[in-house]
Structure formats: C-alpha cells, structure tokens
Coordinates of C-alpha atoms in Angstrom, one line a residue:
X1 CA 18.2 -9.0 -6.8
X2 CA 21.1 -11.2 -7.6
X3 CA 18.9 -14.1 -8.8
X4 CA 16.8 -11.6 -10.9
X5 CA 20.0 -10.3 -12.5
X6 CA 21.2 -13.8 -13.3
X7 CA 17.9 -14.7 -14.9
X8 CA 17.9 -11.4 -16.9
X9 CA 20.5 -12.7 -19.3
X10 CA 17.5 -14.0 -21.4
X11 CA 15.6 -10.8 -21.2
X12 CA 17.0 -7.4 -22.2
X13 CA 16.1 -4.3 -20.3
X14 CA 14.5 -2.4 -23.2
X15 CA 13.3 -5.4 -25.3
X16 CA 9.6 -4.9 -24.8
X17 CA 9.5 -1.2 -25.5
X18 CA 8.1 -1.6 -29.0
X19 CA 5.3 -4.0 -27.9
X20 CA 3.9 -1.9 -25.1
X21 CA 0.3 -0.6 -25.6
X22 CA -0.2 3.1 -26.4
X23 CA -1.5 5.5 -23.7
X24 CA -5.3 5.5 -24.0
X25 CA -7.6 8.5 -24.0
X26 CA -10.3 7.9 -21.4
X27 CA -14.0 8.5 -22.1
X28 CA -15.0 12.1 -21.7
X29 CA -18.2 11.2 -19.9
X30 CA -16.3 9.0 -17.4
X31 CA -13.6 11.6 -16.8
X32 CA -16.1 14.4 -16.1
X33 CA -18.2 12.1 -13.8
X34 CA -15.0 11.3 -11.8
X35 CA -14.0 15.0 -11.7
X36 CA -17.4 16.0 -10.3
X37 CA -17.2 13.3 -7.6
X38 CA -13.7 14.7 -6.7
X39 CA -14.8 18.3 -6.0
X40 CA -17.7 17.3 -3.7
X41 CA -15.6 17.4 -0.4
X42 CA -14.7 21.1 -1.1
X43 CA -18.0 22.5 -2.1
X44 CA -21.3 23.5 -0.4
X45 CA -24.5 22.6 -2.2
X46 CA -24.7 25.9 -4.1
X47 CA -21.1 25.7 -5.3
X48 CA -21.5 22.1 -6.4
X49 CA -24.7 22.8 -8.3
X50 CA -22.9 25.6 -10.2
X51 CA -19.9 23.3 -11.1
X52 CA -22.3 20.6 -12.1
X53 CA -23.9 23.0 -14.6
X54 CA -20.4 24.1 -15.9
X55 CA -19.4 20.5 -16.4
X56 CA -22.7 19.6 -18.3
X57 CA -22.2 22.6 -20.5
X58 CA -18.6 21.6 -21.2
X59 CA -19.5 18.0 -21.9
X60 CA -22.1 18.8 -24.5
X61 CA -20.3 21.8 -26.0
X62 CA -16.6 22.7 -26.3
X63 CA -15.5 19.7 -24.3
X64 CA -16.7 17.2 -26.9
X65 CA -15.0 19.1 -29.7
X66 CA -11.7 19.2 -27.7
X67 CA -12.0 15.6 -26.9
X68 CA -12.4 14.7 -30.6
X69 CA -9.2 16.7 -31.4
X70 CA -7.4 14.9 -28.5
X71 CA -8.5 11.5 -30.0
X72 CA -7.1 12.7 -33.4
X73 CA -3.8 13.6 -31.7
X74 CA -3.6 10.3 -29.9
X75 CA -3.9 8.4 -33.3
X76 CA -0.6 9.7 -34.4
X77 CA 1.3 9.2 -31.1
X78 CA 2.0 6.2 -28.9
X79 CA 1.8 8.5 -25.9
X80 CA -0.3 11.6 -26.5
X81 CA 0.7 13.1 -23.2
X82 CA 4.5 12.6 -23.1
X83 CA 5.7 15.8 -24.8
X84 CA 3.0 18.0 -23.2
X85 CA 3.7 16.6 -19.7
X86 CA 7.4 17.2 -19.9
X87 CA 6.9 20.8 -21.1
X88 CA 4.0 21.8 -18.8
X89 CA 5.1 20.0 -15.6
X90 CA 8.9 20.6 -15.9
X91 CA 10.5 22.4 -18.9
X92 CA 8.3 25.5 -19.0
X93 CA 8.4 26.0 -15.3
X94 CA 10.4 29.1 -14.4
X95 CA 10.7 28.9 -10.7
X96 CA 14.1 27.6 -9.4
X97 CA 13.9 23.9 -10.0
X98 CA 16.7 22.6 -7.8
X99 CA 14.7 23.4 -4.6
X100 CA 11.1 23.3 -6.0
X101 CA 11.2 20.4 -8.4
X102 CA 14.1 18.1 -7.6
X103 CA 13.6 15.0 -5.4
X104 CA 16.1 13.9 -2.8
X105 CA 16.7 11.1 -0.3
X106 CA 19.3 9.4 1.9
X107 CA 21.0 6.0 1.1
X108 CA 20.0 3.4 3.7
X109 CA 23.5 2.2 4.4
X110 CA 23.5 4.0 7.8
X111 CA 20.9 1.5 9.0
X112 CA 23.4 -1.4 8.8
X113 CA 27.2 -1.4 8.1
X114 CA 27.8 2.3 7.7
X115 CA 26.5 4.3 10.7
X116 CA 27.7 7.9 10.7
X117 CA 31.4 8.0 11.4
X118 CA 33.9 10.8 10.7
X119 CA 36.9 9.9 8.5
X120 CA 35.0 7.4 6.4
X121 CA 33.7 9.7 3.6
X122 CA 36.3 8.9 1.0
X123 CA 36.7 5.1 1.5
X124 CA 32.9 4.6 1.7
X125 CA 32.5 6.9 -1.2
X126 CA 34.8 4.8 -3.4
X127 CA 32.7 1.7 -2.6
X128 CA 29.3 3.2 -3.2
X129 CA 30.5 4.9 -6.4
X130 CA 31.8 1.6 -7.7
X131 CA 28.5 -0.2 -7.1
X132 CA 26.7 2.7 -8.9
X133 CA 29.1 2.3 -11.8
X134 CA 28.4 -1.5 -11.9
X135 CA 24.7 -0.7 -12.2
X136 CA 25.5 1.7 -15.1
X137 CA 27.4 -1.2 -16.8
X138 CA 24.4 -3.5 -16.3
X139 CA 22.1 -0.9 -17.9
X140 CA 24.5 -0.5 -20.8
X141 CA 24.5 -4.2 -21.3
X142 CA 20.6 -4.2 -20.8
X143 CA 20.9 -6.6 -17.9
X144 CA 18.8 -4.6 -15.5
X145 CA 15.6 -6.8 -15.0
X146 CA 12.5 -5.6 -16.8
X147 CA 9.9 -4.4 -14.3
X148 CA 6.7 -6.4 -14.4
X149 CA 3.3 -6.6 -12.8
X150 CA 2.7 -10.4 -12.9
X151 CA 3.9 -11.3 -16.3
X152 CA 3.1 -7.9 -17.9
X153 CA 6.2 -5.8 -18.7
X154 CA 6.3 -2.2 -17.7
X155 CA 7.8 0.7 -19.6
X156 CA 11.6 0.9 -18.9
X157 CA 12.3 4.1 -20.9
X158 CA 13.0 6.2 -17.9
X159 CA 16.0 4.1 -17.0
X160 CA 17.7 5.6 -20.1
X161 CA 17.6 9.0 -18.3
X162 CA 19.4 7.9 -15.1
X163 CA 22.9 8.4 -16.3
X164 CA 24.6 11.0 -18.6
X165 CA 21.4 13.2 -18.6
X166 CA 21.1 16.9 -17.8
X167 CA 18.5 19.7 -18.1
X168 CA 19.8 22.8 -19.9
X169 CA 18.1 26.1 -19.1
X170 CA 16.4 28.1 -21.8
X171 CA 14.9 31.6 -21.8
X172 CA 11.3 30.4 -22.0
X173 CA 11.7 26.6 -22.0
X174 CA 14.4 24.2 -20.8
X175 CA 15.5 21.2 -22.7
X176 CA 16.9 17.7 -21.7
X177 CA 20.2 16.4 -23.0
X178 CA 20.6 12.7 -22.9
X179 CA 23.9 11.2 -23.9
X180 CA 23.4 7.6 -22.6
X181 CA 23.7 4.7 -25.1
X182 CA 23.4 1.0 -24.5
X183 CA 26.4 -1.0 -25.7
X184 CA 24.5 -2.2 -28.8
X185 CA 23.7 1.5 -29.6
X186 CA 27.3 2.7 -29.5
X187 CA 29.6 4.8 -27.3
X188 CA 28.3 6.3 -24.1
X189 CA 30.2 8.9 -22.0
X190 CA 32.3 7.3 -19.3
X191 CA 33.5 10.2 -17.1
X192 CA 32.1 11.4 -13.8
X193 CA 32.3 14.9 -12.4
X194 CA 33.2 15.6 -8.7
X195 CA 32.2 18.8 -7.0
X196 CA 34.1 19.9 -3.9
X197 CA 34.4 23.3 -2.2
X198 CA 33.2 25.3 -5.2
X199 CA 35.5 23.4 -7.6
X200 CA 34.8 20.8 -10.3
X201 CA 36.9 17.8 -11.4
X202 CA 36.5 15.1 -14.0
X203 CA 37.9 11.7 -14.6
X204 CA 37.1 8.6 -16.6
X205 CA 35.8 5.5 -14.8
X206 CA 37.0 3.1 -17.6
X207 CA 40.7 2.5 -17.8
X208 CA 42.1 0.2 -20.5
X209 CA 38.7 -1.3 -21.1
X210 CA 38.0 -2.1 -17.4
X211 CA 35.9 -0.3 -14.8
X212 CA 38.1 1.4 -12.2
X213 CA 38.1 -0.4 -8.8
X214 CA 37.2 1.1 -5.3
X215 CA 41.0 1.5 -4.4
X216 CA 41.5 3.4 -7.7
X217 CA 38.4 5.5 -7.1
X218 CA 39.7 6.2 -3.6
X219 CA 42.9 7.5 -5.0
X220 CA 41.0 9.9 -7.3
X221 CA 38.6 11.1 -4.5
X222 CA 41.5 11.5 -2.0
X223 CA 43.5 13.6 -4.6
X224 CA 40.5 15.9 -5.1
X225 CA 39.7 16.1 -1.4
X226 CA 43.3 17.0 -0.4
X227 CA 43.6 19.6 -3.2
X228 CA 40.4 21.3 -2.2
X229 CA 41.2 21.3 1.5
X230 CA 44.7 22.7 1.1
X231 CA 43.9 25.4 -1.5
X232 CA 41.3 28.3 -1.7
X233 CA 37.7 27.5 -2.6
X234 CA 36.6 27.7 -6.2
X235 CA 34.0 30.1 -7.6
X236 CA 31.1 27.6 -7.2
X237 CA 29.7 27.8 -10.7
X238 CA 27.2 25.0 -9.8
X239 CA 25.2 27.4 -7.6
X240 CA 23.9 29.0 -10.8
X241 CA 21.8 25.9 -11.4
X242 CA 19.8 26.8 -8.3
X243 CA 18.6 30.0 -9.9
X244 CA 15.3 31.0 -11.4
X245 CA 15.4 29.3 -14.8
X246 CA 15.4 32.3 -17.1
X247 CA 18.1 34.0 -15.0
X248 CA 20.2 30.9 -15.1
X249 CA 19.7 30.6 -18.9
X250 CA 21.0 34.2 -19.3
X251 CA 23.9 33.7 -16.9
X252 CA 24.8 30.6 -18.9
X253 CA 24.7 32.4 -22.2
X254 CA 26.9 35.1 -20.7
X255 CA 29.4 32.5 -19.4
X256 CA 29.6 30.9 -22.8
X257 CA 30.1 34.3 -24.5
X258 CA 32.9 35.1 -22.1
X259 CA 35.0 32.2 -23.4
X260 CA 34.1 29.3 -25.7
X261 CA 36.1 26.9 -23.4
X262 CA 33.3 27.5 -20.8
X263 CA 30.8 25.7 -23.2
X264 CA 33.1 22.7 -23.5
X265 CA 33.3 22.5 -19.6
X266 CA 29.5 22.8 -19.3
X267 CA 29.1 20.0 -21.8
X268 CA 31.6 17.8 -19.8
X269 CA 29.3 18.2 -16.8
X270 CA 26.1 17.7 -18.8
X271 CA 27.3 14.5 -20.4
X272 CA 29.0 13.0 -17.3
X273 CA 27.6 9.8 -15.9
X274 CA 26.7 11.4 -12.7
X275 CA 27.9 14.2 -10.4
X276 CA 29.6 13.2 -7.2
X277 CA 29.2 15.8 -4.5
X278 CA 31.5 16.2 -1.5
X279 CA 29.8 18.0 1.3
X280 CA 31.8 19.0 4.4
X281 CA 28.9 18.9 6.8
X282 CA 27.9 15.9 9.0
X283 CA 24.1 15.7 9.3
X284 CA 22.6 13.7 12.1
X285 CA 20.7 10.5 11.2
X286 CA 19.4 7.4 13.0
X287 CA 17.1 4.6 11.7
X288 CA 14.2 6.4 13.5
X289 CA 15.0 10.0 12.6
X290 CA 15.8 11.1 9.1
X291 CA 14.9 14.8 9.4
X292 CA 18.3 16.4 9.4
X293 CA 19.8 14.1 6.7
X294 CA 16.9 14.7 4.3
X295 CA 17.1 18.4 4.8
X296 CA 20.9 18.3 4.1
X297 CA 20.4 16.4 0.9
X298 CA 17.5 18.5 -0.4
X299 CA 18.9 21.9 0.6
X300 CA 22.6 21.5 1.2
X301 CA 25.5 23.5 -0.3
X302 CA 24.5 24.8 -3.8
X303 CA 28.1 25.0 -4.9
X304 CA 28.6 21.2 -4.8
X305 CA 25.5 19.9 -6.6
X306 CA 24.5 20.5 -10.2
X307 CA 20.8 21.1 -9.8
X308 CA 20.0 20.2 -13.5
X309 CA 21.7 16.8 -13.3
X310 CA 19.6 13.6 -13.3
X311 CA 21.8 12.1 -10.6
X312 CA 23.8 13.9 -7.9
X313 CA 25.4 11.3 -5.6
X314 CA 26.0 13.2 -2.4
X315 CA 28.6 12.3 0.3
X316 CA 28.9 13.8 3.7
X317 CA 31.9 14.2 6.0
X318 CA 30.4 11.5 8.4
X319 CA 30.2 8.8 5.7
X320 CA 26.5 9.2 5.1
X321 CA 25.2 9.4 1.5
X322 CA 22.2 10.4 -0.5
X323 CA 21.0 11.6 -3.9
X324 CA 19.5 14.8 -5.4
X325 CA 17.8 14.4 -8.8
X326 CA 16.2 16.6 -11.4
X327 CA 12.6 15.3 -11.7
X328 CA 12.1 16.2 -15.4
X329 CA 13.7 13.1 -17.0
X330 CA 12.4 10.4 -14.7
X331 CA 10.2 9.6 -11.6
X332 CA 11.5 8.5 -8.2
X333 CA 11.0 4.8 -8.8
X334 CA 14.0 4.7 -11.1
X335 CA 16.2 6.1 -8.3
X336 CA 14.6 3.8 -5.8
X337 CA 15.7 0.9 -8.0
X338 CA 19.4 1.8 -8.2
X339 CA 19.5 2.9 -4.5
X340 CA 18.2 -0.5 -3.4
X341 CA 20.6 -2.3 -5.7
X342 CA 23.6 -0.4 -4.3
X343 CA 22.4 -0.8 -0.7
X344 CA 22.0 -4.5 -1.1
X345 CA 25.5 -4.8 -2.5
X346 CA 27.0 -2.9 0.4
X347 CA 25.0 -5.0 2.8
X348 CA 26.0 -8.3 1.2
X349 CA 29.7 -7.2 1.3
X350 CA 29.4 -6.0 5.0
X351 CA 30.3 -2.5 3.8
X352 CA 33.7 -3.5 2.6
X353 CA 35.7 -3.9 -0.6
X354 CA 36.8 -7.5 -0.7
X355 CA 38.8 -7.4 -4.0
X356 CA 42.3 -6.5 -5.0
X357 CA 44.0 -3.4 -3.4
X358 CA 46.1 -2.9 -6.5
X359 CA 46.0 0.5 -8.0
X360 CA 46.8 0.9 -11.7
X361 CA 48.6 4.0 -13.1
X362 CA 45.5 5.9 -14.1
X363 CA 45.5 9.6 -15.0
X364 CA 44.7 12.0 -12.1
X365 CA 41.5 13.9 -12.2
X366 CA 41.5 17.0 -14.3
X367 CA 40.0 20.3 -12.9
X368 CA 37.4 22.1 -14.9
X369 CA 38.5 25.7 -14.6
X370 CA 35.9 28.2 -15.8
X371 CA 36.8 31.6 -17.1
X372 CA 34.9 34.0 -14.9
X373 CA 34.6 37.8 -14.4
X374 CA 33.0 40.1 -11.8
X375 CA 29.6 39.7 -13.4
X376 CA 29.7 35.9 -13.2
X377 CA 30.9 36.0 -9.6
X378 CA 28.1 38.4 -8.8
X379 CA 25.6 36.1 -10.5
X380 CA 26.9 33.2 -8.3
X381 CA 26.6 35.2 -5.1
X382 CA 23.1 36.3 -6.0
X383 CA 22.1 32.7 -6.8
X384 CA 23.6 31.4 -3.5
X385 CA 21.8 34.1 -1.5
X386 CA 18.5 33.5 -3.2
X387 CA 18.8 29.7 -2.8
X388 CA 19.8 29.8 0.9
X389 CA 17.1 32.3 1.7
X390 CA 14.4 30.1 0.2
X391 CA 16.0 26.9 1.6
X392 CA 16.0 28.2 5.1
X393 CA 12.2 28.5 4.9
X394 CA 11.8 24.7 4.5
X395 CA 10.7 22.5 7.4
X396 CA 11.4 18.8 7.2
X397 CA 10.0 16.2 9.6
X398 CA 11.0 12.6 8.8
X399 CA 10.6 9.7 11.2
X400 CA 10.1 6.0 11.3
X401 CA 6.8 4.7 12.9
X402 CA 8.0 1.4 14.4
X403 CA 4.9 0.1 16.3
X404 CA 3.9 -2.0 13.3
X405 CA 4.1 -2.0 9.5
X406 CA 2.8 -3.8 6.4
X407 CA 2.6 -7.2 8.2
X408 CA -0.1 -6.1 10.5
X409 CA -2.1 -4.1 8.0
X410 CA -2.1 -7.0 5.6
X411 CA -3.1 -9.3 8.4
X412 CA -6.1 -7.0 8.9
X413 CA -6.8 -7.2 5.1
X414 CA -6.0 -3.5 4.7
X415 CA -3.9 -2.3 1.8
X416 CA -0.8 -0.6 3.4
X417 CA -0.6 2.3 0.9
X418 CA -4.3 3.1 1.4
X419 CA -3.8 2.7 5.1
X420 CA -1.3 5.5 5.1
X421 CA -3.2 7.7 2.8
X422 CA -6.4 7.5 4.9
X423 CA -4.3 8.1 8.1
X424 CA -3.0 11.2 6.5
X425 CA -6.5 12.4 5.6
X426 CA -7.6 12.0 9.2
X427 CA -4.4 13.7 10.5
X428 CA -5.0 16.7 8.1
X429 CA -8.6 16.9 9.1
X430 CA -7.8 16.9 12.8
X431 CA -5.0 19.5 12.4
X432 CA -6.9 21.9 10.0
X433 CA -10.5 21.2 10.7
X434 CA -11.4 20.5 7.1
X435 CA -10.5 18.1 4.3
X436 CA -7.3 18.5 2.4
X437 CA -7.2 18.1 -1.4
X438 CA -4.6 15.4 -2.1
X439 CA -2.5 14.3 -5.0
X440 CA -1.1 10.7 -4.8
X441 CA 1.1 9.5 -7.6
X442 CA -0.3 6.7 -9.6
X443 CA 2.0 4.8 -12.0
X444 CA 1.0 4.4 -15.7
X445 CA 4.1 2.4 -16.8
X446 CA 1.8 -0.3 -18.3
X447 CA 1.8 2.0 -21.3
X448 CA 4.5 3.2 -23.8
X449 CA 6.6 5.9 -22.1
X450 CA 3.9 6.1 -19.3
X451 CA 4.9 8.1 -16.2
X452 CA 2.2 9.1 -13.7
X453 CA -1.5 10.0 -13.2
X454 CA -3.1 12.0 -10.4
X455 CA -5.0 9.9 -7.9
X456 CA -7.1 12.2 -5.7
X457 CA -7.1 10.6 -2.3
X458 CA -9.5 13.0 -0.6
X459 CA -12.7 11.2 -1.5
X460 CA -16.2 11.7 -0.3
X461 CA -15.9 8.4 1.6
X462 CA -12.6 9.4 3.2
X463 CA -14.2 12.7 4.4
X464 CA -17.3 10.9 5.8
X465 CA -15.0 8.6 7.7
X466 CA -12.9 11.5 9.1
X467 CA -16.0 13.2 10.2
X468 CA -17.2 10.1 12.0
X469 CA -13.9 9.8 13.8
X470 CA -14.4 13.3 15.2
X471 CA -18.0 12.8 16.1
X472 CA -18.4 11.2 19.6
X473 CA -22.0 10.2 18.8
X474 CA -20.9 7.8 16.0
X475 CA -20.3 4.2 17.3
X476 CA -17.3 2.0 16.6
X477 CA -19.1 -0.2 14.2
X478 CA -20.2 2.7 12.0
X479 CA -16.7 4.2 12.1
X480 CA -15.3 0.9 10.9
X481 CA -17.8 0.6 8.1
X482 CA -17.1 4.1 6.9
X483 CA -13.4 3.4 7.0
X484 CA -13.7 0.2 5.0
X485 CA -15.9 2.1 2.4
X486 CA -13.1 4.6 2.1
X487 CA -10.5 1.8 1.6
X488 CA -12.6 0.2 -1.1
X489 CA -13.1 3.5 -2.9
X490 CA -9.4 4.4 -2.8
X491 CA -8.3 0.9 -4.0
X492 CA -10.6 1.1 -7.0
X493 CA -9.5 4.6 -7.9
X494 CA -5.8 3.6 -7.8
X495 CA -6.6 0.6 -10.0
X496 CA -8.4 2.9 -12.5
X497 CA -5.6 5.4 -12.6
X498 CA -2.9 2.8 -13.3
X499 CA -5.0 1.4 -16.1
X500 CA -5.1 4.8 -17.8
X501 CA -8.6 5.7 -16.5
X502 CA -7.7 8.6 -14.4
X503 CA -9.0 12.1 -15.3
X504 CA -6.5 14.8 -14.4
X505 CA -4.1 14.2 -17.3
X506 CA -7.2 13.9 -19.6
X507 CA -8.5 17.3 -18.5
X508 CA -5.0 18.7 -18.9
X509 CA -4.9 17.4 -22.5
X510 CA -8.3 19.1 -23.2
X511 CA -7.0 22.4 -21.8
X512 CA -3.8 22.2 -23.9
X513 CA -5.7 21.5 -27.1
X514 CA -7.8 24.6 -26.4
X515 CA -4.6 26.7 -25.9
X516 CA -3.0 25.2 -29.1
X517 CA -6.1 26.1 -31.1
X518 CA -6.1 29.6 -29.7
X519 CA -9.5 29.1 -28.1
X520 CA -10.5 30.9 -24.8
X521 CA -9.9 28.8 -21.6
X522 CA -13.1 26.8 -21.0
X523 CA -15.0 27.8 -17.9
X524 CA -14.4 24.4 -16.3
X525 CA -10.8 25.5 -15.7
X526 CA -11.6 29.0 -14.3
X527 CA -14.3 27.7 -12.0
X528 CA -13.0 28.4 -8.4
X529 CA -13.8 24.7 -7.5
X530 CA -11.3 23.5 -10.1
X531 CA -8.3 24.9 -8.2
X532 CA -9.9 24.5 -4.7
X533 CA -10.1 20.8 -5.4
X534 CA -6.4 20.7 -6.4
X535 CA -6.7 21.2 -10.2
X536 CA -3.9 23.1 -11.9
X537 CA -1.3 21.9 -9.4
X538 CA -3.1 23.3 -6.3
X539 CA -3.1 20.2 -4.1
X540 CA -2.4 21.0 -0.5
X541 CA -1.2 17.5 0.1
X542 CA 1.4 16.3 -2.5
X543 CA 2.1 12.6 -1.7
X544 CA 3.7 9.5 -3.0
X545 CA 4.6 6.0 -1.9
X546 CA 8.3 5.6 -2.4
X547 CA 8.0 1.8 -2.3
X548 CA 8.4 -1.2 -0.2
X549 CA 12.2 -1.2 0.1
X550 CA 14.6 0.6 2.4
X551 CA 14.6 3.8 0.4
X552 CA 13.1 7.2 1.4
X553 CA 12.8 10.5 -0.4
X554 CA 11.1 13.9 -0.3
X555 CA 10.0 16.8 -2.5
X556 CA 8.8 20.3 -1.3
X557 CA 5.1 21.1 -1.1
X558 CA 3.2 21.9 -4.3
X559 CA 1.7 25.0 -2.8
X560 CA 2.8 27.5 -0.1
X561 CA 0.1 26.5 2.3
X562 CA 0.6 22.7 1.7
X563 CA 2.7 19.7 2.5
X564 CA 4.9 17.3 0.7
X565 CA 4.3 13.8 2.2
X566 CA 6.3 10.9 1.1
X567 CA 6.7 7.4 2.7
X568 CA 7.9 3.9 2.3
X569 CA 6.5 0.7 3.7
X570 CA 8.2 -2.2 5.4
X571 CA 7.0 -5.3 7.2
X572 CA 7.7 -3.8 10.6
X573 CA 7.5 0.0 10.1
X574 CA 6.4 3.0 8.0
X575 CA 8.9 5.7 7.3
X576 CA 7.4 9.1 6.6
X577 CA 9.0 12.4 5.4
X578 CA 7.0 15.6 5.4
X579 CA 7.9 19.0 4.1
X580 CA 6.2 22.4 4.7
X581 CA 7.2 26.1 4.5
X582 CA 8.0 27.8 7.8
X583 CA 6.7 31.1 6.5
X584 CA 3.2 29.6 6.2
X585 CA 1.6 30.2 9.7
X586 CA -1.1 27.4 9.3
X587 CA 1.1 24.4 8.3
X588 CA 3.3 22.3 10.6
X589 CA 5.1 19.3 9.2
X590 CA 6.0 17.9 12.7
X591 CA 2.4 18.1 13.9
X592 CA 1.1 16.5 10.7
X593 CA 3.5 13.5 11.0
X594 CA 2.7 13.0 14.7
X595 CA -1.0 13.1 14.0
X596 CA -0.6 10.6 11.2
X597 CA 1.2 8.2 13.6
X598 CA -1.7 8.6 16.1
X599 CA -4.2 7.9 13.2
X600 CA -2.3 4.6 12.5
X601 CA -3.0 3.5 16.1
X602 CA -6.6 4.6 15.9
X603 CA -7.2 2.7 12.7
X604 CA -5.8 -0.6 14.0
X605 CA -7.8 -0.1 17.2
X606 CA -10.9 0.2 15.1
X607 CA -10.2 -3.1 13.4
X608 CA -9.3 -4.7 16.8
X609 CA -12.4 -3.4 18.6
X610 CA -14.4 -6.1 20.4
X611 CA -17.5 -3.9 20.4
X612 CA -18.2 -4.6 16.7

C-alpha cells in the first residue's frame, strides 16, 4: 500500500474520470436469451414454455420499442442507469434503511495487535481515527491510488462519497448530500461528530492548518466519554434515523419547525467527515468467530449511530472497532479499501502511536443540543422500539473456515470466488431440497460512474452438479465433470457482467422506460417466473465477495425467507458471514454456513479423487 501511495504522486485519484467509457446498453436479443436461461432452474416444462412465449412476444413487440427508447436515453448520458439505480434501489425505498439497507463489518485489528481488552477504547480509538483522517487527507490531495484492472483504470467516483456525505429523508424520496471537495476544488468540512450515550458532540480535526494527532484526539474523546458517563444520557436523536423513511422525514420536519437551530445541528451532522460512535458494550470476537461482533455493528445501539451517514466508525468498550455505512452513496469495496489501509497502518506501527505526545491547546468538543418536546421524545422512543424489535429478529452466523483457502483452490485451477458460490449452491440445495435463486454482485466500474450488475449464480449447470452430488448412482468422474462445467459457466457470466453484458439492469431500464411513458407493465415482469427466479429484488440468496483482504462485512437478506451471504478470501482461509431472519421457520444461517464448509471439503475431495 505504501509503495502504491508513493507512486501515486504521478497519478491523481480522479484524473481518468473524464476518459472512462460510457455504460453500454446490451443487445435486447442477448439479454432476453440470458434471462430465459436463468429461469430454467425454477420452472417445470410447462412454466418454461409459457415464459418463453412471453419473452418472444416481448422481444418482437413492446420490448423492441422500449429498447429503442433506452438507446435514445443512453445517447444523452454517460451512464444511463446511474440516476435510476440510485432512486429505485435506495432513495425511493421506504422501509427503515439503517437495518435493511446499510452494510456493516468489523475492523481486523483484533486479529493482530488489538485483541479485545477493556480500558483500551479511547486510546485505540484516537489511533484508528487518526489513520482514517490521514486517508481523508490523501483523498483530498487525490493521492489515493487509482484502482485498475491490468492497466485499465476503474471509476473512482464513489470515493467522493466516503466522507462528508449523508442521506436526507424525504416524504416520498430521499436525497444525498455530499459536501466533500478535493483540495483543488475548494474547502471541505473538517469536523467530526461523536455520538455517546444519546448525546452528540462536534470538533474540528484541523488545528492551525495541521491535522490533530492521536494524543490530541485522545483528549477530545476522553472529555466526551467522561462527560457522558458522569451526566444523564441525552435524548438519542440519532435513533430517528433508524425509522421508516417517511416517518423519519416527518419527524425531521417537525424537529426543524420546533426551532431553526435544530436544522443547523442536523446540517453539522450531515456535513461531518464521519460519525464516531462510542458503544458501551463489549462484543465477543476471535479470528475464527465473528458472529457477535458483526451483529453488534449491524444492530447495535440506535442512539449512537447516524443511520443515514456514509461512514459511522464504531468503537466498543473492549477496544474492538467496525463501521456501519449507508449503502446509497457507495458500494462496499470503497469501505474495504479504507479499512484495509487503516488496518495495515495499525499493523505496521504495532498498534501504537510512535509520534509526539505533545497536546496543543485546541478547543474542547462542543455539544450539539437539540431543542426537543414531548412529541420528539415520543418519536425517538417509538423509533427505538421499532428498531430493536426488528433487530432482535436477525440471526448472524459468521465464521472462518481455516482448513484451506485461495492457495489450494488456485492450485486446483479453481477460481476461489466461483468455488465459494458453487459450495453455497450445494449447501442451499442440501438444506432446502431445491435450488436457490442467487444474486452475486458483479462490478461495472470499468464504465463511467459504474457500480454493480446482478450475476445470477444459480445456473442450470450448477443445479445439475448439485443434483449429481445428491445422487448416489452418479460416479465421481461425472460429478467432477459437472462441477467443472458449472465453474466454466459461472466464470464466463461474471466476465460478461463486468463487461456491461449482464441483463438484470437492462431489464430494469426497460421496465422504468415503460413506467415513465405511462405504459402498462409488460407481461414479462408480471410473469410468476420473473420473481420466482429472483427478478424485482426477490433473490433468496443475496451474496457478495468482500475481497481478498482482511476485511469482512454483512447485509441483511433481500427477502424474508432468504439469506445474506458475504465472504472474503485469503490464502489460508475463507471467512463467511451469513444473515437470516429468526421469524422465518425454514431458514437457518448457522446450518447454511456449516453446510457450505462441508461443501468446501467435498469439492476438494472431488478434485483429489484417485478414481477419476
């Protein structure tokens, strides 16, 4: 990372933005062909035949007209999907987003120099905060290295949304406020907000032109911690951000109407670099078991995190850390990048601050005191009750599989991401007795402002292989062949999706054109197989590779009877985090993870088998 940063003086973080290619519109024929292929595992002959007819009718009729209109739209935009995706996937959604949309994950420091230890929260917090602020400065100076695949630069726009960004609730649609500016663009906010025991404090991180140091940050955090632990708790305004979106929008409007000063305080939080959360719990964590820490970060105290903030840096009483982020402004890879940077710095410095202990005379943190009345306090209590009720229904199972990792799968010429995806397919098939429609995130950052595409992992080939693994009459050679066919199919599809040749976002574009034109919803989208195969956000398996670094994260399932399944890959291990709802009788995150681990062994055995 250090070498990369040194080299990056020649290249600026955002310098290639203007030369990135526009997001392409795939061919209608290709998209519909791929769609038909994707519904096969979920249909009997009769259902498939009916869907095939619907697709043919769509292709030669309204589909072609909508496609032409989409091509027209794409001519005038470098990314025809961007605005639509932000609205449909995030800003129009009315369910509480803090629990249902945000992603969260632990910092990996506990694996090396910072194992859980009481009494370390403040000192460690000052160090991790300082490294985060250094990253902010690198970004402002455009010294964060440009991500590339080979020599091809990827879109870096999402990095603008990491700091000083916040979602603001609206009655029917939310909006995103972004206050970040690079040094060449002008002034950027330089204050952070600290939430502790229902209270909010603010202080600047630049003093007399220089970044405050860990000893200076420690003084600020200690002041806040002592004050909050010797005085009554605050009202916990932050809990309102965990509400259903329209209710929060109305509560916010009421709060502002109560006193105009409340708006100034809200804007202070919105524009802050990040929100630093002080939790008073001490979740258990080991390098093999992440379950409790991930649950605590995803569903901890709603009065000490601002659910709409792009970055909540969360600290626990036992010196363990994590982040909770609104998903609307950026995807998890951005957070993975800064998390890895901070973790590497902490590792390189053996978890210590090795600089000056001198503390300058900097102003103490200022408390943000909201004017509240009975109605606001009632809204807060209602928000907390609603949040805790929903949060208590979430099951998290997060463990490290340590028998082997990427090194062995690569040795067997098996792509490690595909390896995990197919193991999950087999685990789901064994647990539920049928295939599970699956969403895997594909990255489209090759294109201007590109974010993601849906990669449907439950292929015909994957299902055939799962069936062969459960059929004692199928020999090892045949099972291995079917597995390798499933690998090949998955790898090709992932390549297509990243190259802008997926079909889910294309179909979404066609549906949105129809809605904008006031046309009836085409039959393709009302056909039961559309949602049964995952369309319209109905995937029972919502999955993503978090990367190849020491960073893990999780999101809740997409549907009530589904799972969230997120993992990262290392040379010697796979770390998996799975979420499910306890109130759904047929899902069980613990069982799915254990069966996935069993499938890992079965797949390697299949490759090792001497009977082939």
